[in-house]
Short mmCIF file of C-alpha atoms in Angstrom, two decimals:
data_model
loop_
_atom_site.label_atom_id
_atom_site.label_comp_id
_atom_site.label_asym_id
_atom_site.label_seq_id
_atom_site.Cartn_x
_atom_site.Cartn_y
_atom_site.Cartn_z
CA UNK A 1117 -9.16 167.98 45.92
CA UNK A 1118 -10.36 171.23 47.45
CA UNK A 1119 -9.50 174.70 46.15
CA UNK A 1120 -7.36 175.28 49.23
CA UNK A 1121 -5.36 172.09 48.65
CA UNK A 1122 -4.84 172.95 44.99
CA UNK A 1123 -3.59 176.41 45.94
CA UNK A 1124 -1.02 175.05 48.40
CA UNK A 1125 0.15 172.46 45.88
CA UNK A 1126 0.58 175.24 43.36
CA UNK A 1127 2.62 177.27 45.86
CA UNK A 1128 4.86 174.28 46.54
CA UNK A 1129 5.38 173.75 42.81
CA UNK A 1130 6.28 177.42 42.31
CA UNK A 1131 8.60 177.41 45.30
CA UNK A 1132 10.37 174.37 43.86
CA UNK A 1133 10.98 176.44 40.74
CA UNK A 1134 12.54 179.16 42.89
CA UNK A 1135 9.63 181.58 43.20
CA UNK A 1136 10.29 183.90 46.15
CA UNK A 1137 6.80 185.37 45.77
CA UNK A 1138 5.22 181.93 46.26
CA UNK A 1139 7.43 181.33 49.30
CA UNK A 1140 6.40 184.66 50.82
CA UNK A 1141 2.74 183.84 50.23
CA UNK A 1142 3.10 180.45 51.89
CA UNK A 1143 4.88 182.11 54.81
CA UNK A 1144 2.03 184.57 55.26
CA UNK A 1145 -0.56 181.79 55.10
CA UNK A 1146 1.08 179.35 57.53
CA UNK A 1147 3.63 181.05 59.75
CA UNK A 1148 1.13 182.05 62.44
CA UNK A 1149 -0.69 178.69 62.38
CA UNK A 1150 2.55 176.74 62.69
CA UNK A 1151 3.78 179.05 65.43
CA UNK A 1152 0.57 178.51 67.41
CA UNK A 1153 0.97 174.75 67.10
CA UNK A 1154 4.60 174.95 68.19
CA UNK A 1155 3.54 176.89 71.28
CA UNK A 1156 1.29 173.99 72.27
CA UNK A 1157 4.35 171.78 72.58
CA UNK A 1158 6.98 174.25 73.74
CA UNK A 1159 6.73 176.53 76.73
CA UNK A 1160 9.29 179.01 75.44
CA UNK A 1161 7.85 181.57 73.04
CA UNK A 1162 11.31 182.25 71.68
CA UNK A 1163 11.89 178.54 71.15
CA UNK A 1164 8.61 178.14 69.26
CA UNK A 1165 9.42 181.14 67.07
CA UNK A 1166 12.91 179.80 66.36
CA UNK A 1167 11.60 176.37 65.37
CA UNK A 1168 8.98 177.89 63.09
CA UNK A 1169 11.52 180.16 61.41
CA UNK A 1170 13.92 177.25 60.96
CA UNK A 1171 11.18 175.22 59.29
CA UNK A 1172 10.69 177.86 56.61
CA UNK A 1173 14.44 178.23 56.11
CA UNK A 1174 14.78 174.46 55.59
CA UNK A 1175 11.76 174.48 53.30
CA UNK A 1176 13.47 177.01 51.03
CA UNK A 1177 16.85 175.29 51.15
CA UNK A 1178 15.28 171.93 50.27
CA UNK A 1179 12.77 173.35 47.81
CA UNK A 1180 14.02 171.14 44.97
CA UNK A 1181 12.35 168.13 46.60
CA UNK A 1182 8.93 169.70 47.19
CA UNK A 1183 7.33 167.93 44.22
CA UNK A 1184 7.53 164.72 46.24
CA UNK A 1185 5.18 166.11 48.89
CA UNK A 1186 1.66 164.76 48.34
CA UNK A 1187 -0.17 166.80 51.00
CA UNK A 1188 1.71 170.08 51.67
CA UNK A 1189 -0.50 171.23 54.55
CA UNK A 1190 -0.13 167.98 56.47
CA UNK A 1191 3.59 168.03 55.65
CA UNK A 1192 3.98 171.47 57.25
CA UNK A 1193 2.12 170.55 60.42
CA UNK A 1194 3.94 167.22 60.80
CA UNK A 1195 7.26 168.98 60.24
CA UNK A 1196 6.62 171.53 62.99
CA UNK A 1197 5.34 168.83 65.34
CA UNK A 1198 8.42 166.65 64.76
CA UNK A 1199 10.75 169.62 65.22
CA UNK A 1200 9.08 170.38 68.54
CA UNK A 1201 9.26 166.77 69.72
CA UNK A 1202 12.93 166.60 68.76
CA UNK A 1203 13.63 169.70 70.83
CA UNK A 1204 11.64 168.31 73.75
CA UNK A 1205 13.66 165.10 73.67
CA UNK A 1206 16.97 166.96 73.51
CA UNK A 1207 16.01 169.27 76.37
CA UNK A 1208 14.04 166.80 78.48
CA UNK A 1209 16.60 166.73 81.27
CA UNK A 1210 16.06 170.43 81.88
CA UNK A 1211 12.33 169.86 82.40
CA UNK A 1212 11.50 173.27 80.96
CA UNK A 1213 9.88 172.53 77.62
CA UNK A 1214 6.52 170.82 78.12
CA UNK A 1215 3.63 173.27 77.80
CA UNK A 1216 0.70 172.33 80.02
CA UNK A 1217 -0.99 175.67 80.33
CA UNK A 1218 -0.15 177.69 77.24
CA UNK A 1219 -3.08 180.04 76.55
CA UNK A 1220 -4.62 180.43 73.12
CA UNK A 1221 -3.75 183.86 71.80
CA UNK A 1222 -6.63 184.23 69.37
CA UNK A 1223 -10.37 184.20 70.07
CA UNK A 1224 -12.01 180.87 69.24
CA UNK A 1225 -14.30 182.55 66.77
CA UNK A 1226 -12.89 185.71 65.23
CA UNK A 1227 -16.18 186.62 63.56
CA UNK A 1228 -17.78 187.03 66.97
CA UNK A 1229 -14.78 188.66 68.64
CA UNK A 1230 -16.27 192.13 68.28
CA UNK A 1231 -19.39 191.01 70.17
CA UNK A 1232 -17.75 189.44 73.18
CA UNK A 1233 -16.00 191.12 76.07
CA UNK A 1234 -12.49 190.10 77.05
CA UNK A 1235 -13.56 188.35 80.23
CA UNK A 1236 -15.48 185.67 78.35
CA UNK A 1237 -12.65 184.94 75.94
CA UNK A 1238 -10.13 184.82 78.76
CA UNK A 1239 -12.38 182.32 80.48
CA UNK A 1240 -12.56 180.22 77.31
CA UNK A 1241 -8.80 180.46 76.73
CA UNK A 1242 -8.20 179.06 80.20
CA UNK A 1243 -10.67 176.25 79.56
CA UNK A 1244 -8.90 175.26 76.32
CA UNK A 1245 -5.48 175.51 77.97
CA UNK A 1246 -6.72 173.19 80.72
CA UNK A 1247 -7.51 170.35 78.30
CA UNK A 1248 -5.11 167.38 78.21
CA UNK A 1249 -2.29 168.05 75.74
CA UNK A 1250 -3.36 165.69 72.95
CA UNK A 1251 -7.00 166.70 73.27
CA UNK A 1252 -6.10 170.41 73.25
CA UNK A 1253 -3.97 170.14 70.12
CA UNK A 1254 -6.63 168.13 68.27
CA UNK A 1255 -9.28 170.70 69.19
CA UNK A 1256 -7.12 173.58 67.96
CA UNK A 1257 -6.18 171.90 64.68
CA UNK A 1258 -9.80 171.08 63.86
CA UNK A 1259 -11.83 173.94 65.33
CA UNK A 1260 -9.33 176.78 64.81
CA UNK A 1261 -7.21 175.71 61.84
CA UNK A 1262 -10.07 173.93 60.08
CA UNK A 1263 -8.24 170.68 59.37
CA UNK A 1264 -10.11 167.46 58.65
CA UNK A 1265 -9.99 164.56 61.12
CA UNK A 1266 -7.99 162.44 58.65
CA UNK A 1267 -5.33 165.14 58.30
CA UNK A 1268 -5.12 165.58 62.08
CA UNK A 1269 -4.77 161.80 62.48
CA UNK A 1270 -1.80 161.88 60.11
CA UNK A 1271 -0.23 164.82 61.93
CA UNK A 1272 -0.67 163.29 65.37
CA UNK A 1273 0.18 159.75 64.33
CA UNK A 1274 -3.07 158.30 65.68
CA UNK A 1275 -6.25 156.79 64.24
CA UNK A 1276 -9.15 158.83 62.88
CA UNK A 1277 -11.39 157.26 65.53
CA UNK A 1278 -9.06 158.46 68.29
CA UNK A 1279 -9.16 161.97 66.84
CA UNK A 1280 -12.97 161.89 66.75
CA UNK A 1281 -13.19 160.59 70.32
CA UNK A 1282 -10.76 163.18 71.64
CA UNK A 1283 -12.55 165.98 69.79
CA UNK A 1284 -15.88 164.87 71.24
CA UNK A 1285 -14.42 164.86 74.76
CA UNK A 1286 -12.87 168.30 74.22
CA UNK A 1287 -16.12 169.76 72.92
CA UNK A 1288 -18.14 168.25 75.77
CA UNK A 1289 -15.70 169.55 78.36
CA UNK A 1290 -15.68 173.08 76.92
CA UNK A 1291 -19.46 173.06 76.48
CA UNK A 1292 -19.88 172.07 80.13
CA UNK A 1293 -17.44 174.78 81.20
CA UNK A 1294 -19.24 177.47 79.20
CA UNK A 1295 -22.59 176.27 80.53
CA UNK A 1296 -21.26 176.87 84.03
CA UNK A 1297 -20.13 180.33 82.91
CA UNK A 1298 -23.64 181.10 81.72
CA UNK A 1299 -24.89 180.15 85.15
CA UNK A 1300 -22.39 182.49 86.79
CA UNK A 1301 -23.73 185.46 84.83
CA UNK A 1302 -27.53 185.10 84.62
CA UNK A 1303 -27.98 188.85 84.66
CA UNK A 1304 -25.72 189.60 81.72
CA UNK A 1305 -27.62 189.00 78.48
CA UNK A 1306 -24.68 189.93 76.27
CA UNK A 1307 -22.39 187.33 77.83
CA UNK A 1308 -25.11 184.70 77.71
CA UNK A 1309 -25.72 185.38 74.02
CA UNK A 1310 -22.03 185.25 73.07
CA UNK A 1311 -21.38 182.16 75.17
CA UNK A 1312 -24.36 180.46 73.55
CA UNK A 1313 -22.94 181.26 70.10
CA UNK A 1314 -19.60 179.79 71.13
CA UNK A 1315 -21.33 176.64 72.34
CA UNK A 1316 -23.02 176.27 68.97
CA UNK A 1317 -19.73 176.89 67.14
CA UNK A 1318 -18.25 173.79 68.78
CA UNK A 1319 -20.77 171.58 67.01
CA UNK A 1320 -21.01 173.22 63.57
#
């Protein structure tokens, strides 16, 4: 078990014992990640924020059962996904929930964000938003949130092989899109360098 997994398990154990400090730490670690995932399912920003807040409220109210959770991180992501799908089903008749073009709010690689100009990241955000829904969510969970393929398979309810295939297709599509971007700006060395770094980040 990794250090990260041990830390989250420890937080769950402390929360079960009523530690508000542990709950606050978990909130700081996962609120934004869970909110970003909720936004991939739900078009309404307010709806995504409400679902994410409700998840943490329920987590605290039901904290006495947290020792039964084997993988806390997967539990959190599955919980937010299920909450979103439940809302989608309940509101399906209104046809206002599915998110097909929700942009990614954060740069794909924060370490390089100071090097790139906004135009390039906007271009990449649009490319990610244009991926098919399942493929987009898998890419975000693995490349942005750093989850393993097995964990993503559990969250999405699909096989590990499907996750790997969808990730490969997402990476290839984004790599092709960025390659085209490089061609559009042959005179701009800075953009070519940053785009090349982003291409490499997809594979490593």
